[in-house]
PDB file of C-alpha atoms in Angstrom:
ATOM      1  CA  GLN A   1    -122.091  33.994 147.294  1.00  0.00           C
ATOM      2  CA  ILE A   2    -121.232  30.392 146.525  1.00  0.00           C
ATOM      3  CA  THR A   3    -120.761  29.400 142.902  1.00  0.00           C
ATOM      4  CA  LEU A   4    -119.410  26.282 141.229  1.00  0.00           C
ATOM      5  CA  LYS A   5    -118.634  25.606 137.595  1.00  0.00           C
ATOM      6  CA  GLU A   6    -117.672  22.398 135.853  1.00  0.00           C
ATOM      7  CA  SER A   7    -115.200  22.307 132.992  1.00  0.00           C
ATOM      8  CA  GLY A   8    -113.723  19.625 130.803  1.00  0.00           C
ATOM      9  CA  PRO A   9    -114.094  17.965 127.423  1.00  0.00           C
ATOM     10  CA  THR A  10    -117.503  17.656 125.849  1.00  0.00           C
ATOM     11  CA  LEU A  11    -116.515  14.612 123.801  1.00  0.00           C
ATOM     12  CA  VAL A  12    -114.312  11.676 124.745  1.00  0.00           C
ATOM     13  CA  LYS A  13    -113.626   8.426 122.966  1.00  0.00           C
ATOM     14  CA  PRO A  14    -114.351   5.017 124.480  1.00  0.00           C
ATOM     15  CA  THR A  15    -111.522   3.748 126.750  1.00  0.00           C
ATOM     16  CA  GLN A  16    -110.179   7.287 127.232  1.00  0.00           C
ATOM     17  CA  THR A  17    -109.832   8.978 130.612  1.00  0.00           C
ATOM     18  CA  LEU A  18    -112.147  11.868 131.470  1.00  0.00           C
ATOM     19  CA  THR A  19    -110.869  14.717 133.620  1.00  0.00           C
ATOM     20  CA  LEU A  20    -113.411  17.185 134.959  1.00  0.00           C
ATOM     21  CA  THR A  21    -112.609  20.250 137.018  1.00  0.00           C
ATOM     22  CA  CYS A  22    -114.968  21.973 139.428  1.00  0.00           C
ATOM     23  CA  THR A  23    -113.880  25.561 140.076  1.00  0.00           C
ATOM     24  CA  PHE A  24    -115.652  27.195 142.971  1.00  0.00           C
ATOM     25  CA  SER A  25    -115.851  30.461 144.859  1.00  0.00           C
ATOM     26  CA  GLY A  26    -117.519  31.743 148.001  1.00  0.00           C
ATOM     27  CA  PHE A  27    -116.245  29.009 150.316  1.00  0.00           C
ATOM     28  CA  SER A  28    -113.070  27.208 151.319  1.00  0.00           C
ATOM     29  CA  LEU A  29    -112.480  23.478 151.243  1.00  0.00           C
ATOM     30  CA  ASN A  30    -110.408  23.970 154.366  1.00  0.00           C
ATOM     31  CA  THR A  31    -113.535  24.749 156.383  1.00  0.00           C
ATOM     32  CA  TYR A  32    -114.830  22.127 158.801  1.00  0.00           C
ATOM     33  CA  GLY A  33    -117.789  20.174 157.478  1.00  0.00           C
ATOM     34  CA  VAL A  34    -117.513  21.316 153.886  1.00  0.00           C
ATOM     35  CA  GLY A  35    -117.276  18.992 150.936  1.00  0.00           C
ATOM     36  CA  VAL A  36    -117.640  18.922 147.170  1.00  0.00           C
ATOM     37  CA  GLY A  37    -119.380  16.112 145.375  1.00  0.00           C
ATOM     38  CA  TRP A  38    -119.883  14.922 141.826  1.00  0.00           C
ATOM     39  CA  ILE A  39    -123.230  13.735 140.532  1.00  0.00           C
ATOM     40  CA  ARG A  40    -124.151  12.734 137.001  1.00  0.00           C
ATOM     41  CA  GLN A  41    -127.326  12.370 134.972  1.00  0.00           C
ATOM     42  CA  PRO A  42    -127.597  10.421 131.705  1.00  0.00           C
ATOM     43  CA  PRO A  43    -129.986  12.039 129.213  1.00  0.00           C
ATOM     44  CA  GLY A  44    -133.573  11.527 130.350  1.00  0.00           C
ATOM     45  CA  LYS A  45    -132.537   9.521 133.405  1.00  0.00           C
ATOM     46  CA  ALA A  46    -132.183   9.951 137.140  1.00  0.00           C
ATOM     47  CA  LEU A  47    -129.370  11.485 139.143  1.00  0.00           C
ATOM     48  CA  GLU A  48    -126.465   9.289 140.248  1.00  0.00           C
ATOM     49  CA  TRP A  49    -123.965  10.166 142.943  1.00  0.00           C
ATOM     50  CA  LEU A  50    -120.325   9.492 141.999  1.00  0.00           C
ATOM     51  CA  ALA A  51    -117.833  10.829 144.527  1.00  0.00           C
ATOM     52  CA  LEU A  52    -117.207  13.228 147.409  1.00  0.00           C
ATOM     53  CA  ILE A  53    -114.218  14.905 148.985  1.00  0.00           C
ATOM     54  CA  TYR A  54    -114.288  16.676 152.347  1.00  0.00           C
ATOM     55  CA  TRP A  55    -112.272  19.423 153.980  1.00  0.00           C
ATOM     56  CA  ASN A  56    -110.244  16.805 155.878  1.00  0.00           C
ATOM     57  CA  GLU A  57    -109.320  14.820 152.710  1.00  0.00           C
ATOM     58  CA  ASP A  58    -111.888  12.142 153.443  1.00  0.00           C
ATOM     59  CA  LYS A  59    -112.896  10.706 150.066  1.00  0.00           C
ATOM     60  CA  ARG A  60    -115.946   8.623 149.207  1.00  0.00           C
ATOM     61  CA  TYR A  61    -116.816   6.832 145.991  1.00  0.00           C
ATOM     62  CA  SER A  62    -119.715   5.037 144.412  1.00  0.00           C
ATOM     63  CA  PRO A  63    -118.827   1.339 144.793  1.00  0.00           C
ATOM     64  CA  SER A  64    -119.986   0.554 141.255  1.00  0.00           C
ATOM     65  CA  LEU A  65    -117.457   3.026 139.826  1.00  0.00           C
ATOM     66  CA  LYS A  66    -114.811   3.104 142.539  1.00  0.00           C
ATOM     67  CA  SER A  67    -112.180   1.361 140.458  1.00  0.00           C
ATOM     68  CA  SER A  68    -112.405   4.019 137.752  1.00  0.00           C
ATOM     69  CA  LEU A  69    -112.815   7.208 139.823  1.00  0.00           C
ATOM     70  CA  THR A  70    -110.341   9.505 141.534  1.00  0.00           C
ATOM     71  CA  ILE A  71    -111.274  12.738 143.276  1.00  0.00           C
ATOM     72  CA  THR A  72    -108.735  15.314 144.419  1.00  0.00           C
ATOM     73  CA  LYS A  73    -108.755  18.885 145.667  1.00  0.00           C
ATOM     74  CA  ASP A  74    -106.496  21.869 145.250  1.00  0.00           C
ATOM     75  CA  THR A  75    -107.483  24.345 147.933  1.00  0.00           C
ATOM     76  CA  SER A  76    -105.060  26.981 146.672  1.00  0.00           C
ATOM     77  CA  LYS A  77    -106.872  27.030 143.325  1.00  0.00           C
ATOM     78  CA  ASN A  78    -110.351  26.411 144.754  1.00  0.00           C
ATOM     79  CA  GLN A  79    -110.740  23.398 142.541  1.00  0.00           C
ATOM     80  CA  VAL A  80    -111.866  19.790 142.783  1.00  0.00           C
ATOM     81  CA  VAL A  81    -110.883  17.373 140.037  1.00  0.00           C
ATOM     82  CA  LEU A  82    -112.633  14.135 139.113  1.00  0.00           C
ATOM     83  CA  THR A  83    -110.980  11.634 136.823  1.00  0.00           C
ATOM     84  CA  MET A  84    -112.805   8.674 135.354  1.00  0.00           C
ATOM     85  CA  THR A  85    -110.875   6.049 133.465  1.00  0.00           C
ATOM     86  CA  ASN A  86    -111.958   3.679 130.702  1.00  0.00           C
ATOM     87  CA  MET A  87    -114.928   5.748 129.570  1.00  0.00           C
ATOM     88  CA  ASP A  88    -117.806   3.958 127.865  1.00  0.00           C
ATOM     89  CA  PRO A  89    -120.805   5.255 125.883  1.00  0.00           C
ATOM     90  CA  VAL A  90    -123.002   4.481 128.922  1.00  0.00           C
ATOM     91  CA  ASP A  91    -121.058   7.192 130.767  1.00  0.00           C
ATOM     92  CA  THR A  92    -122.581   9.819 128.483  1.00  0.00           C
ATOM     93  CA  ALA A  93    -124.220  12.214 130.921  1.00  0.00           C
ATOM     94  CA  THR A  94    -124.375  15.693 132.349  1.00  0.00           C
ATOM     95  CA  TYR A  95    -121.861  15.892 135.178  1.00  0.00           C
ATOM     96  CA  TYR A  96    -122.527  18.214 138.102  1.00  0.00           C
ATOM     97  CA  CYS A  97    -120.384  19.281 141.011  1.00  0.00           C
ATOM     98  CA  ALA A  98    -122.080  20.463 144.178  1.00  0.00           C
ATOM     99  CA  HIS A  99    -121.187  22.075 147.515  1.00  0.00           C
ATOM    100  CA  ARG A 100    -121.904  19.873 150.497  1.00  0.00           C
ATOM    101  CA  ARG A 101    -122.603  21.327 153.877  1.00  0.00           C
ATOM    102  CA  VAL A 102    -123.193  19.945 157.363  1.00  0.00           C
ATOM    103  CA  ASP A 103    -125.796  21.586 159.593  1.00  0.00           C
ATOM    104  CA  SER A 104    -126.439  20.069 163.012  1.00  0.00           C
ATOM    105  CA  SER A 105    -125.357  16.654 161.700  1.00  0.00           C
ATOM    106  CA  ALA A 106    -127.483  16.946 158.550  1.00  0.00           C
ATOM    107  CA  TYR A 107    -125.571  16.846 155.292  1.00  0.00           C
ATOM    108  CA  TYR A 108    -126.901  18.182 152.000  1.00  0.00           C
ATOM    109  CA  PHE A 109    -125.939  19.608 148.611  1.00  0.00           C
ATOM    110  CA  ASP A 110    -127.043  23.235 148.747  1.00  0.00           C
ATOM    111  CA  TYR A 111    -125.246  24.732 145.747  1.00  0.00           C
ATOM    112  CA  TRP A 112    -124.760  23.118 142.364  1.00  0.00           C
ATOM    113  CA  GLY A 113    -122.832  23.934 139.249  1.00  0.00           C
ATOM    114  CA  GLN A 114    -124.653  24.332 135.950  1.00  0.00           C
ATOM    115  CA  GLY A 115    -123.447  20.934 134.768  1.00  0.00           C
ATOM    116  CA  THR A 116    -121.407  19.888 131.766  1.00  0.00           C
ATOM    117  CA  LEU A 117    -122.545  17.398 129.156  1.00  0.00           C
ATOM    118  CA  VAL A 118    -119.970  14.747 128.323  1.00  0.00           C
ATOM    119  CA  THR A 119    -120.560  12.506 125.328  1.00  0.00           C
ATOM    120  CA  VAL A 120    -118.637   9.282 124.918  1.00  0.00           C
ATOM    121  CA  SER A 121    -118.427   8.287 121.284  1.00  0.00           C
ATOM    122  CA  SER A 122    -115.868   7.173 118.751  1.00  0.00           C
TER     123      SER A 122
ATOM    124  CA  ALA B   1    -126.521   0.068 149.054  1.00  0.00           C
ATOM    125  CA  ILE B   2    -129.766   1.624 150.288  1.00  0.00           C
ATOM    126  CA  GLN B   3    -132.407   1.646 147.572  1.00  0.00           C
ATOM    127  CA  MET B   4    -134.696   4.664 147.354  1.00  0.00           C
ATOM    128  CA  THR B   5    -138.064   4.052 145.712  1.00  0.00           C
ATOM    129  CA  GLN B   6    -140.084   7.078 144.692  1.00  0.00           C
ATOM    130  CA  SER B   7    -143.740   7.060 143.794  1.00  0.00           C
ATOM    131  CA  PRO B   8    -145.404   7.921 141.615  1.00  0.00           C
ATOM    132  CA  SER B   9    -142.890   8.200 138.771  1.00  0.00           C
ATOM    133  CA  SER B  10    -145.089  10.887 137.242  1.00  0.00           C
ATOM    134  CA  LEU B  11    -148.292  12.711 137.996  1.00  0.00           C
ATOM    135  CA  SER B  12    -150.563  15.251 136.370  1.00  0.00           C
ATOM    136  CA  ALA B  13    -151.972  18.035 138.471  1.00  0.00           C
ATOM    137  CA  SER B  14    -153.566  21.432 138.162  1.00  0.00           C
ATOM    138  CA  VAL B  15    -152.487  24.764 139.562  1.00  0.00           C
ATOM    139  CA  GLY B  16    -153.755  24.985 143.121  1.00  0.00           C
ATOM    140  CA  ASP B  17    -153.756  21.220 143.711  1.00  0.00           C
ATOM    141  CA  ARG B  18    -152.182  19.613 146.742  1.00  0.00           C
ATOM    142  CA  VAL B  19    -149.481  17.209 145.610  1.00  0.00           C
ATOM    143  CA  THR B  20    -147.720  14.500 147.582  1.00  0.00           C
ATOM    144  CA  ILE B  21    -144.671  12.517 146.495  1.00  0.00           C
ATOM    145  CA  SER B  22    -143.399   9.512 148.403  1.00  0.00           C
ATOM    146  CA  CYS B  23    -139.956   8.091 148.890  1.00  0.00           C
ATOM    147  CA  ARG B  24    -139.285   4.762 150.595  1.00  0.00           C
ATOM    148  CA  ALA B  25    -135.881   3.574 151.764  1.00  0.00           C
ATOM    149  CA  SER B  26    -134.913  -0.086 151.709  1.00  0.00           C
ATOM    150  CA  GLN B  27    -133.681   0.259 155.290  1.00  0.00           C
ATOM    151  CA  GLY B  28    -134.015   2.822 158.038  1.00  0.00           C
ATOM    152  CA  ILE B  29    -132.236   6.106 157.418  1.00  0.00           C
ATOM    153  CA  ARG B  30    -133.469   8.125 160.435  1.00  0.00           C
ATOM    154  CA  ASN B  31    -134.229  11.547 158.947  1.00  0.00           C
ATOM    155  CA  ASP B  32    -131.214  11.676 156.643  1.00  0.00           C
ATOM    156  CA  LEU B  33    -133.138  12.596 153.520  1.00  0.00           C
ATOM    157  CA  GLY B  34    -133.280  15.555 151.181  1.00  0.00           C
ATOM    158  CA  TRP B  35    -135.626  16.611 148.414  1.00  0.00           C
ATOM    159  CA  TYR B  36    -134.447  18.291 145.209  1.00  0.00           C
ATOM    160  CA  GLN B  37    -136.355  19.977 142.400  1.00  0.00           C
ATOM    161  CA  GLN B  38    -135.005  19.892 138.866  1.00  0.00           C
ATOM    162  CA  LYS B  39    -136.324  21.816 135.890  1.00  0.00           C
ATOM    163  CA  PRO B  40    -135.427  20.839 132.326  1.00  0.00           C
ATOM    164  CA  GLY B  41    -131.870  21.743 131.411  1.00  0.00           C
ATOM    165  CA  LYS B  42    -131.104  23.000 134.918  1.00  0.00           C
ATOM    166  CA  ALA B  43    -129.212  21.730 137.926  1.00  0.00           C
ATOM    167  CA  PRO B  44    -131.147  20.299 140.866  1.00  0.00           C
ATOM    168  CA  ASN B  45    -132.212  22.716 143.569  1.00  0.00           C
ATOM    169  CA  LEU B  46    -132.370  21.787 147.262  1.00  0.00           C
ATOM    170  CA  LEU B  47    -135.856  22.134 148.752  1.00  0.00           C
ATOM    171  CA  ILE B  48    -135.780  20.161 152.006  1.00  0.00           C
ATOM    172  CA  TYR B  49    -133.032  18.587 154.110  1.00  0.00           C
ATOM    173  CA  ALA B  50    -133.103  16.439 157.230  1.00  0.00           C
ATOM    174  CA  ALA B  51    -136.492  15.186 155.963  1.00  0.00           C
ATOM    175  CA  SER B  52    -138.438  18.249 157.068  1.00  0.00           C
ATOM    176  CA  THR B  53    -136.209  21.337 157.226  1.00  0.00           C
ATOM    177  CA  LEU B  54    -137.034  23.899 154.576  1.00  0.00           C
ATOM    178  CA  GLN B  55    -133.979  25.269 152.806  1.00  0.00           C
ATOM    179  CA  SER B  56    -133.616  29.024 153.029  1.00  0.00           C
ATOM    180  CA  GLY B  57    -135.485  30.816 150.266  1.00  0.00           C
ATOM    181  CA  VAL B  58    -137.774  27.906 149.417  1.00  0.00           C
ATOM    182  CA  PRO B  59    -141.500  28.778 149.470  1.00  0.00           C
ATOM    183  CA  SER B  60    -143.444  27.557 152.478  1.00  0.00           C
ATOM    184  CA  ARG B  61    -145.885  25.623 150.273  1.00  0.00           C
ATOM    185  CA  PHE B  62    -143.192  22.927 150.189  1.00  0.00           C
ATOM    186  CA  SER B  63    -142.963  20.653 153.207  1.00  0.00           C
ATOM    187  CA  GLY B  64    -141.373  17.344 154.050  1.00  0.00           C
ATOM    188  CA  SER B  65    -142.173  14.668 156.583  1.00  0.00           C
ATOM    189  CA  GLY B  66    -141.201  11.190 157.593  1.00  0.00           C
ATOM    190  CA  SER B  67    -138.522   9.245 159.386  1.00  0.00           C
ATOM    191  CA  GLY B  68    -137.050   5.782 159.186  1.00  0.00           C
ATOM    192  CA  THR B  69    -138.096   4.348 155.830  1.00  0.00           C
ATOM    193  CA  ASP B  70    -141.064   6.410 154.625  1.00  0.00           C
ATOM    194  CA  PHE B  71    -140.904  10.033 153.559  1.00  0.00           C
ATOM    195  CA  THR B  72    -143.219  12.494 151.865  1.00  0.00           C
ATOM    196  CA  LEU B  73    -142.792  15.752 150.000  1.00  0.00           C
ATOM    197  CA  THR B  74    -145.944  17.859 149.917  1.00  0.00           C
ATOM    198  CA  ILE B  75    -146.719  20.886 147.799  1.00  0.00           C
ATOM    199  CA  SER B  76    -149.726  22.486 149.436  1.00  0.00           C
ATOM    200  CA  SER B  77    -150.905  24.519 146.449  1.00  0.00           C
ATOM    201  CA  LEU B  78    -149.177  23.786 143.171  1.00  0.00           C
ATOM    202  CA  GLN B  79    -147.900  26.831 141.313  1.00  0.00           C
ATOM    203  CA  PRO B  80    -146.952  27.089 137.628  1.00  0.00           C
ATOM    204  CA  GLU B  81    -143.257  27.257 138.506  1.00  0.00           C
ATOM    205  CA  ASP B  82    -143.491  23.945 140.421  1.00  0.00           C
ATOM    206  CA  PHE B  83    -143.863  21.799 137.321  1.00  0.00           C
ATOM    207  CA  ALA B  84    -140.580  19.916 137.416  1.00  0.00           C
ATOM    208  CA  THR B  85    -139.012  16.618 138.417  1.00  0.00           C
ATOM    209  CA  TYR B  86    -138.431  15.911 142.091  1.00  0.00           C
ATOM    210  CA  TYR B  87    -135.790  13.619 143.556  1.00  0.00           C
ATOM    211  CA  CYS B  88    -135.141  12.324 147.037  1.00  0.00           C
ATOM    212  CA  LEU B  89    -131.592  11.627 148.213  1.00  0.00           C
ATOM    213  CA  GLN B  90    -130.577   9.610 151.234  1.00  0.00           C
ATOM    214  CA  ASP B  91    -127.585  10.973 153.149  1.00  0.00           C
ATOM    215  CA  HIS B  92    -127.570   8.278 155.809  1.00  0.00           C
ATOM    216  CA  ASN B  93    -124.633   6.310 154.525  1.00  0.00           C
ATOM    217  CA  TYR B  94    -122.485   5.683 151.481  1.00  0.00           C
ATOM    218  CA  PRO B  95    -123.099   5.250 148.668  1.00  0.00           C
ATOM    219  CA  LEU B  96    -125.478   8.189 148.598  1.00  0.00           C
ATOM    220  CA  THR B  97    -128.513   7.149 146.575  1.00  0.00           C
ATOM    221  CA  PHE B  98    -131.204   9.080 144.761  1.00  0.00           C
ATOM    222  CA  GLY B  99    -134.739   8.036 144.090  1.00  0.00           C
ATOM    223  CA  GLY B 100    -135.809   7.536 140.496  1.00  0.00           C
ATOM    224  CA  GLY B 101    -137.596  10.874 140.316  1.00  0.00           C
ATOM    225  CA  THR B 102    -141.191  12.078 140.093  1.00  0.00           C
ATOM    226  CA  LYS B 103    -142.171  14.227 137.153  1.00  0.00           C
ATOM    227  CA  VAL B 104    -144.963  16.671 137.952  1.00  0.00           C
ATOM    228  CA  GLU B 105    -146.812  17.686 134.804  1.00  0.00           C
ATOM    229  CA  ILE B 106    -149.636  20.065 134.009  1.00  0.00           C
ATOM    230  CA  LYS B 107    -153.082  18.471 133.792  1.00  0.00           C
TER     231      LYS B 107
END
């Protein structure tokens, strides 16, 4: 059974760096075709994809946030970490991590964490 | 970046109604599209991938169609548990982009 859970601070101040950890079980990030992504959702708004890391260390970022995002994985701990620098109140959102799978060349997010709400405020 | 335009942004329907939601891509994305359902306070849930493949465990009243730029999610007979917000996501290239969402409400 695949599970993912996000953890990190619930409140950060403007200009601070946010570090979120996705701890997962039920799969390995050493397995071909597997990835973990981060998606966020401001209150009352739509979903926004942020970043992805794959089993082979391939990393992808949203161009609008690329300069502030870093995604890494620790396969021994079954964790993926997302850091976002220079946080702003507009970054207030629920942050989700999700398991990404490939199936006959189709990619999709089939398991999601419960999400963690991060508020950016002084 | 590929823009995904969903319509309508919201709709009201009754239990038993047939509901269709559209998603249009700003350029061709083959069939690299998924549909997700999200209920208030919950994470999104995958319904359809590769435009028309039903995810395991998803009721057969959900179906997807389309290719290229125009896609449709259909709920053949709306059930009480289907009142939620639905998002499309293009997986064709990076950055991955979601549609703006369609909120399905009770009439």
